[in-house]
PDB file of C-alpha atoms in Angstrom:
ATOM      1  CA  MET A 765      -0.075   0.022  -0.100  1.00 92.00           C
ATOM      2  CA  ASN A 766       1.339   3.316  -1.036  1.00 95.00           C
ATOM      3  CA  ILE A 767       0.444   6.850   0.179  1.00 96.00           C
ATOM      4  CA  LEU A 768       1.731   9.847  -1.514  1.00 96.00           C
ATOM      5  CA  TYR A 769       1.109  13.399  -0.489  1.00 97.00           C
ATOM      6  CA  SER A 770       2.124  16.964  -1.344  1.00 96.00           C
ATOM      7  CA  PHE A 771       1.652  20.536   0.031  1.00 97.00           C
ATOM      8  CA  ILE A 772       0.534  23.170  -2.393  1.00 96.00           C
ATOM      9  CA  ASP A 773       2.626  26.150  -3.132  1.00 95.00           C
ATOM     10  CA  GLU A 774       1.636  29.401  -4.888  1.00 96.00           C
ATOM     11  CA  SER A 775       5.262  29.972  -6.227  1.00 96.00           C
ATOM     12  CA  ARG A 776       5.196  26.550  -7.994  1.00 95.00           C
ATOM     13  CA  HIS A 777       1.714  26.965  -9.472  1.00 96.00           C
ATOM     14  CA  LYS A 778       2.759  28.097 -13.010  1.00 96.00           C
ATOM     15  CA  TYR A 779       5.445  25.449 -13.194  1.00 96.00           C
ATOM     16  CA  LEU A 780       3.124  22.698 -12.132  1.00 96.00           C
ATOM     17  CA  MET A 781       0.442  23.773 -14.573  1.00 96.00           C
ATOM     18  CA  ASP A 782       2.943  24.033 -17.372  1.00 96.00           C
ATOM     19  CA  ARG A 783       4.551  20.714 -16.528  1.00 95.00           C
ATOM     20  CA  TYR A 784       1.614  18.530 -15.951  1.00 96.00           C
ATOM     21  CA  LEU A 785      -1.727  19.895 -17.254  1.00 95.00           C
ATOM     22  CA  ASN A 786      -1.317  18.866 -20.861  1.00 94.00           C
ATOM     23  CA  THR A 787      -0.464  15.288 -19.887  1.00 92.00           C
ATOM     24  CA  PHE A 788      -3.963  14.662 -18.819  1.00 93.00           C
ATOM     25  CA  PRO A 789      -7.274  14.136 -20.826  1.00 91.00           C
ATOM     26  CA  GLU A 790      -8.999  17.202 -22.289  1.00 93.00           C
ATOM     27  CA  ASP A 791     -12.001  16.870 -19.839  1.00 91.00           C
ATOM     28  CA  PHE A 792      -9.773  16.806 -16.833  1.00 93.00           C
ATOM     29  CA  LYS A 793      -7.940  19.853 -18.075  1.00 94.00           C
ATOM     30  CA  LYS A 794     -11.132  21.823 -18.631  1.00 95.00           C
ATOM     31  CA  ASP A 795     -12.210  20.996 -15.040  1.00 94.00           C
ATOM     32  CA  ILE A 796      -8.917  22.309 -13.711  1.00 96.00           C
ATOM     33  CA  LEU A 797      -9.045  25.545 -15.760  1.00 96.00           C
ATOM     34  CA  LYS A 798     -12.585  26.229 -14.351  1.00 96.00           C
ATOM     35  CA  TYR A 799     -11.276  26.914 -10.821  1.00 96.00           C
ATOM     36  CA  ARG A 800     -10.893  30.579  -9.966  1.00 95.00           C
ATOM     37  CA  ARG A 801      -8.633  30.019  -6.965  1.00 97.00           C
ATOM     38  CA  TRP A 802      -5.104  28.737  -7.697  1.00 97.00           C
ATOM     39  CA  GLN A 803      -5.339  26.641  -4.408  1.00 97.00           C
ATOM     40  CA  ASP A 804      -8.208  24.595  -5.750  1.00 97.00           C
ATOM     41  CA  ALA A 805      -6.780  24.172  -9.140  1.00 97.00           C
ATOM     42  CA  GLN A 806      -3.453  22.916  -7.774  1.00 97.00           C
ATOM     43  CA  LEU A 807      -5.062  20.633  -5.138  1.00 97.00           C
ATOM     44  CA  SER A 808      -7.014  18.929  -7.987  1.00 97.00           C
ATOM     45  CA  LEU A 809      -4.158  18.820 -10.359  1.00 97.00           C
ATOM     46  CA  LEU A 810      -1.715  17.395  -7.778  1.00 97.00           C
ATOM     47  CA  GLY A 811      -4.161  14.750  -6.754  1.00 96.00           C
ATOM     48  CA  ARG A 812      -3.927  13.345 -10.274  1.00 95.00           C
ATOM     49  CA  VAL A 813      -0.221  13.824 -10.530  1.00 96.00           C
ATOM     50  CA  LEU A 814       0.266  11.872  -7.394  1.00 96.00           C
ATOM     51  CA  LEU A 815      -1.878   9.073  -8.667  1.00 96.00           C
ATOM     52  CA  GLN A 816       0.036   9.141 -11.909  1.00 94.00           C
ATOM     53  CA  HIS A 817       3.416   9.154 -10.191  1.00 94.00           C
ATOM     54  CA  GLY A 818       2.509   6.389  -7.759  1.00 95.00           C
ATOM     55  CA  LEU A 819       1.042   4.037 -10.427  1.00 95.00           C
ATOM     56  CA  ASN A 820       4.222   4.510 -12.606  1.00 94.00           C
ATOM     57  CA  THR A 821       6.711   4.314  -9.906  1.00 93.00           C
ATOM     58  CA  HIS A 822       5.304   1.464  -7.664  1.00 93.00           C
ATOM     59  CA  TYR A 823       3.087  -0.466 -10.089  1.00 93.00           C
ATOM     60  CA  GLY A 824       4.685  -0.022 -13.426  1.00 92.00           C
ATOM     61  CA  ILE A 825       1.544   1.616 -14.922  1.00 92.00           C
ATOM     62  CA  SER A 826       2.587   4.348 -17.091  1.00 87.00           C
ATOM     63  CA  GLU A 827      -0.701   5.178 -18.775  1.00 83.00           C
ATOM     64  CA  ALA A 828      -3.747   5.158 -16.557  1.00 83.00           C
ATOM     65  CA  GLU A 829      -7.349   5.669 -17.678  1.00 86.00           C
ATOM     66  CA  ILE A 830      -9.799   6.654 -15.095  1.00 89.00           C
ATOM     67  CA  GLY A 831     -13.436   5.558 -15.193  1.00 86.00           C
ATOM     68  CA  ARG A 832     -16.457   6.202 -13.112  1.00 85.00           C
ATOM     69  CA  LEU A 833     -18.756   3.605 -11.498  1.00 82.00           C
ATOM     70  CA  PRO A 834     -22.509   4.184 -11.402  1.00 79.00           C
ATOM     71  CA  ASN A 835     -22.084   5.682  -8.066  1.00 77.00           C
ATOM     72  CA  ASN A 836     -19.581   8.132  -9.470  1.00 78.00           C
ATOM     73  CA  LYS A 837     -16.762   6.685  -7.583  1.00 83.00           C
ATOM     74  CA  PRO A 838     -13.581   6.816  -9.746  1.00 86.00           C
ATOM     75  CA  TYR A 839     -11.644   3.626 -10.697  1.00 87.00           C
ATOM     76  CA  LEU A 840      -8.675   2.469 -12.661  1.00 90.00           C
ATOM     77  CA  LYS A 841      -9.670   0.880 -15.959  1.00 89.00           C
ATOM     78  CA  GLY A 842      -7.992  -2.384 -16.889  1.00 87.00           C
ATOM     79  CA  HIS A 843      -6.048  -2.932 -13.603  1.00 89.00           C
ATOM     80  CA  SER A 844      -6.920  -4.598 -10.247  1.00 91.00           C
ATOM     81  CA  ILE A 845      -5.407  -1.606  -8.419  1.00 94.00           C
ATOM     82  CA  TYR A 846      -7.420   0.773  -6.346  1.00 95.00           C
ATOM     83  CA  PHE A 847      -6.900   4.338  -5.314  1.00 96.00           C
ATOM     84  CA  ASN A 848      -8.554   7.199  -3.490  1.00 96.00           C
ATOM     85  CA  ILE A 849      -7.617  10.923  -3.227  1.00 96.00           C
ATOM     86  CA  SER A 850      -8.356  13.529  -0.524  1.00 97.00           C
ATOM     87  CA  HIS A 851      -7.320  17.089   0.168  1.00 97.00           C
ATOM     88  CA  SER A 852      -7.796  19.810   2.675  1.00 97.00           C
ATOM     89  CA  LYS A 853      -6.411  23.246   3.163  1.00 96.00           C
ATOM     90  CA  ASN A 854      -2.871  23.013   1.773  1.00 96.00           C
ATOM     91  CA  LEU A 855      -2.399  19.237   1.723  1.00 97.00           C
ATOM     92  CA  VAL A 856      -3.382  16.637  -1.019  1.00 97.00           C
ATOM     93  CA  ILE A 857      -2.959  12.901  -0.444  1.00 97.00           C
ATOM     94  CA  CYS A 858      -3.404   9.739  -2.563  1.00 97.00           C
ATOM     95  CA  ALA A 859      -3.686   6.140  -1.439  1.00 97.00           C
ATOM     96  CA  ILE A 860      -2.978   3.317  -3.895  1.00 96.00           C
ATOM     97  CA  ALA A 861      -3.455  -0.340  -2.939  1.00 95.00           C
ATOM     98  CA  ASP A 862      -4.279  -3.820  -4.257  1.00 93.00           C
ATOM     99  CA  PHE A 863      -7.466  -3.746  -2.359  1.00 94.00           C
ATOM    100  CA  PRO A 864     -10.490  -1.371  -2.155  1.00 93.00           C
ATOM    101  CA  VAL A 865      -9.519   1.565  -0.122  1.00 96.00           C
ATOM    102  CA  GLY A 866     -10.795   5.091   1.028  1.00 95.00           C
ATOM    103  CA  ILE A 867      -8.807   7.935   2.511  1.00 97.00           C
ATOM    104  CA  ASP A 868      -9.643  11.189   4.068  1.00 97.00           C
ATOM    105  CA  ILE A 869      -7.548  14.074   5.399  1.00 97.00           C
ATOM    106  CA  GLU A 870      -8.880  17.168   7.297  1.00 97.00           C
ATOM    107  CA  PHE A 871      -7.157  20.267   8.491  1.00 97.00           C
ATOM    108  CA  SER A 872      -7.598  20.455  12.237  1.00 95.00           C
ATOM    109  CA  ASP A 873      -9.225  23.806  12.427  1.00 94.00           C
ATOM    110  CA  ASP A 874      -9.406  24.787  16.165  1.00 91.00           C
ATOM    111  CA  THR A 875     -12.099  27.329  15.305  1.00 94.00           C
ATOM    112  CA  ILE A 876     -14.568  24.638  14.659  1.00 92.00           C
ATOM    113  CA  ASN A 877     -17.233  24.038  17.326  1.00 94.00           C
ATOM    114  CA  TYR A 878     -17.598  20.225  17.420  1.00 93.00           C
ATOM    115  CA  LEU A 879     -20.943  20.581  19.152  1.00 94.00           C
ATOM    116  CA  ASP A 880     -22.358  21.822  15.852  1.00 95.00           C
ATOM    117  CA  PHE A 881     -21.591  18.319  14.481  1.00 94.00           C
ATOM    118  CA  GLN A 882     -23.105  16.271  17.206  1.00 93.00           C
ATOM    119  CA  PHE A 883     -25.887  15.090  14.980  1.00 93.00           C
ATOM    120  CA  GLN A 884     -23.371  13.561  12.570  1.00 92.00           C
ATOM    121  CA  MET A 885     -22.040  11.278  15.367  1.00 94.00           C
ATOM    122  CA  THR A 886     -23.503   8.291  17.172  1.00 95.00           C
ATOM    123  CA  ALA A 887     -24.200   8.906  20.819  1.00 95.00           C
ATOM    124  CA  GLY A 888     -21.293   6.726  21.711  1.00 94.00           C
ATOM    125  CA  GLU A 889     -18.958   8.584  19.338  1.00 95.00           C
ATOM    126  CA  PHE A 890     -19.915  12.039  20.554  1.00 95.00           C
ATOM    127  CA  GLU A 891     -19.666  10.970  24.271  1.00 95.00           C
ATOM    128  CA  LYS A 892     -16.003  10.019  23.591  1.00 94.00           C
ATOM    129  CA  ILE A 893     -15.300  13.218  21.812  1.00 95.00           C
ATOM    130  CA  HIS A 894     -16.986  15.328  24.459  1.00 94.00           C
ATOM    131  CA  HIS A 895     -14.965  13.688  27.354  1.00 95.00           C
ATOM    132  CA  SER A 896     -11.620  13.565  25.514  1.00 94.00           C
ATOM    133  CA  GLU A 897      -8.710  15.674  26.628  1.00 94.00           C
ATOM    134  CA  ASP A 898      -8.303  17.197  23.123  1.00 94.00           C
ATOM    135  CA  LYS A 899     -11.822  17.519  21.862  1.00 94.00           C
ATOM    136  CA  ILE A 900     -10.934  19.090  18.348  1.00 95.00           C
ATOM    137  CA  LYS A 901      -8.394  16.299  17.750  1.00 95.00           C
ATOM    138  CA  SER A 902     -10.877  13.648  18.879  1.00 96.00           C
ATOM    139  CA  PHE A 903     -13.584  15.070  16.623  1.00 96.00           C
ATOM    140  CA  PHE A 904     -11.485  15.269  13.452  1.00 96.00           C
ATOM    141  CA  THR A 905     -10.134  11.692  14.068  1.00 96.00           C
ATOM    142  CA  TYR A 906     -13.777  10.480  14.167  1.00 95.00           C
ATOM    143  CA  TRP A 907     -14.665  12.572  11.195  1.00 96.00           C
ATOM    144  CA  THR A 908     -11.870  11.318   8.956  1.00 97.00           C
ATOM    145  CA  LYS A 909     -12.474   7.736   9.992  1.00 97.00           C
ATOM    146  CA  LYS A 910     -16.239   7.983   9.000  1.00 95.00           C
ATOM    147  CA  GLU A 911     -15.480   9.827   5.779  1.00 95.00           C
ATOM    148  CA  ALA A 912     -12.792   7.333   4.866  1.00 96.00           C
ATOM    149  CA  VAL A 913     -15.287   4.543   5.451  1.00 96.00           C
ATOM    150  CA  LEU A 914     -17.928   6.062   3.288  1.00 94.00           C
ATOM    151  CA  LYS A 915     -15.308   6.516   0.484  1.00 94.00           C
ATOM    152  CA  ALA A 916     -14.200   3.002   0.885  1.00 94.00           C
ATOM    153  CA  GLU A 917     -17.896   1.733   0.854  1.00 91.00           C
ATOM    154  CA  GLY A 918     -18.702   3.931  -2.300  1.00 86.00           C
ATOM    155  CA  SER A 919     -22.228   5.222  -1.600  1.00 77.00           C
ATOM    156  CA  GLY A 920     -20.899   8.575  -0.221  1.00 64.00           C
ATOM    157  CA  ILE A 921     -23.557  10.927   1.018  1.00 65.00           C
ATOM    158  CA  LEU A 922     -26.336   8.277   0.611  1.00 78.00           C
ATOM    159  CA  ILE A 923     -25.262   6.914   4.011  1.00 88.00           C
ATOM    160  CA  PRO A 924     -25.710   9.168   7.025  1.00 90.00           C
ATOM    161  CA  LEU A 925     -22.566   9.579   9.172  1.00 91.00           C
ATOM    162  CA  ASP A 926     -24.626   8.810  12.236  1.00 91.00           C
ATOM    163  CA  SER A 927     -26.019   5.603  10.912  1.00 93.00           C
ATOM    164  CA  PHE A 928     -22.944   3.626  11.739  1.00 94.00           C
ATOM    165  CA  GLU A 929     -20.618   3.578  14.617  1.00 95.00           C
ATOM    166  CA  ILE A 930     -16.761   3.077  14.602  1.00 95.00           C
ATOM    167  CA  LEU A 931     -15.601   1.117  17.613  1.00 93.00           C
ATOM    168  CA  ASN A 932     -11.955  -0.171  17.896  1.00 93.00           C
ATOM    169  CA  ASN A 933     -11.230   0.877  14.328  1.00 96.00           C
ATOM    170  CA  GLU A 934     -14.105  -1.173  13.086  1.00 96.00           C
ATOM    171  CA  CYS A 935     -17.786  -0.588  11.826  1.00 96.00           C
ATOM    172  CA  ILE A 936     -20.474  -2.376   9.971  1.00 95.00           C
ATOM    173  CA  ILE A 937     -22.573  -0.972   7.197  1.00 93.00           C
ATOM    174  CA  ASP A 938     -25.323  -2.953   5.581  1.00 90.00           C
ATOM    175  CA  GLY A 939     -23.848  -6.132   7.031  1.00 92.00           C
ATOM    176  CA  LYS A 940     -20.355  -5.512   5.602  1.00 94.00           C
ATOM    177  CA  LYS A 941     -17.377  -4.894   8.025  1.00 97.00           C
ATOM    178  CA  PHE A 942     -14.968  -2.050   7.383  1.00 97.00           C
ATOM    179  CA  PHE A 943     -11.691  -1.433   9.046  1.00 97.00           C
ATOM    180  CA  THR A 944      -9.896   1.939   9.699  1.00 97.00           C
ATOM    181  CA  LYS A 945      -6.366   3.031  10.458  1.00 97.00           C
ATOM    182  CA  GLU A 946      -5.141   6.404  11.517  1.00 96.00           C
ATOM    183  CA  ILE A 947      -2.194   7.783   9.578  1.00 94.00           C
ATOM    184  CA  PHE A 948       0.158  10.674  10.630  1.00 95.00           C
ATOM    185  CA  ILE A 949       1.162  13.087   7.919  1.00 95.00           C
ATOM    186  CA  ASP A 950       1.424  16.475   9.666  1.00 95.00           C
ATOM    187  CA  LYS A 951       0.500  17.687  13.103  1.00 94.00           C
ATOM    188  CA  LYS A 952      -1.977  20.147  11.739  1.00 96.00           C
ATOM    189  CA  TYR A 953      -3.969  17.506   9.853  1.00 97.00           C
ATOM    190  CA  SER A 954      -5.941  14.364  10.706  1.00 97.00           C
ATOM    191  CA  CYS A 955      -6.033  11.536   8.389  1.00 97.00           C
ATOM    192  CA  CYS A 956      -7.438   7.961   8.274  1.00 97.00           C
ATOM    193  CA  ILE A 957      -7.573   5.227   5.651  1.00 97.00           C
ATOM    194  CA  ALA A 958     -10.333   2.527   5.419  1.00 97.00           C
ATOM    195  CA  SER A 959     -11.163  -0.639   3.598  1.00 97.00           C
ATOM    196  CA  ASN A 960     -13.516  -3.615   3.853  1.00 96.00           C
ATOM    197  CA  LYS A 961     -10.274  -5.626   3.965  1.00 96.00           C
ATOM    198  CA  LEU A 962      -8.241  -6.234   7.160  1.00 95.00           C
ATOM    199  CA  ASP A 963      -5.117  -5.631   5.016  1.00 94.00           C
ATOM    200  CA  VAL A 964      -5.649  -1.885   5.602  1.00 95.00           C
ATOM    201  CA  GLN A 965      -4.694  -2.385   9.195  1.00 94.00           C
ATOM    202  CA  ASN A 966      -2.004  -4.938   8.834  1.00 91.00           C
ATOM    203  CA  LYS A 967      -0.085  -4.113   5.642  1.00 89.00           C
ATOM    204  CA  SER A 968       2.885  -1.796   5.824  1.00 84.00           C
ATOM    205  CA  ILE A 969       2.511   1.502   4.303  1.00 90.00           C
ATOM    206  CA  CYS A 970       5.090   3.231   2.034  1.00 89.00           C
ATOM    207  CA  PHE A 971       4.860   6.958   2.562  1.00 91.00           C
ATOM    208  CA  GLU A 972       6.103   9.412  -0.133  1.00 90.00           C
ATOM    209  CA  LEU A 973       6.375  13.187  -0.092  1.00 92.00           C
ATOM    210  CA  PHE A 974       6.025  14.333  -3.691  1.00 89.00           C
ATOM    211  CA  GLN A 975       8.204  17.376  -4.575  1.00 82.00           C
ATOM    212  CA  ASN A 976       8.659  18.351  -8.217  1.00 74.00           C
TER     213      ASN A 976
END
C-alpha cells in the first residue's frame, strides 16, 4: 500500500500547470481551468499527479485511464489496483493499494465548534469526543474515519454519518465490516484510511512526499 502526499505552493503553481496539465485528458484539463482560485486548481491537479506518479513508480503503470462507476466513484480501468484521493487546506494525499480503499484528510481547524456536528455522530462517538482531553483532535479523528469508510464503501452521502458507529477501528454498514487506520502526515492535519479488507490495518505503508 502506497500513500503519496504533497503540500501546495503558490510559487510553484505556474510550473506545475505548465509541466503537468497537458499530460491529462481534455475533460480533466477543462475541469482544472474552471477553478478561480489557484489553491483549488493545484489541489485537484496534484491529486491526479500523485496518482500518476504512484502508479508509474510503484506498479509499473505508465498510462492510466480513469473511469466512473454508477455511484460516480472513480476507478482504474484495466487494472486490479485501487486508489482514493483527498485534500484539505494546503495538503493533498493519494492512497494506492491492491484492495479497495478510502482515505480522508482534514485540516484540524481549532475554530470549529464540534458541538455543531453532534448530529453527525452516534451517541457513543460523541460521548468519547466530548470527554476527551483534546476535543478538536478527537472530533477530527472520528470525522476522517467516518469519511474514509464512506469513500471505501462507495455510496458516499447516501449513507448518513450517524447511521454507523466506529468502535476499535471497525464498523459495519449493511452487514459488511470495514476497518480503519489512523495515519500521521502532519500535526496540523488528521488522516485516516479505510477498507473492507483487514489488510488496511496489517499491511505496511510506503509514505512518499512528492516534490517536483
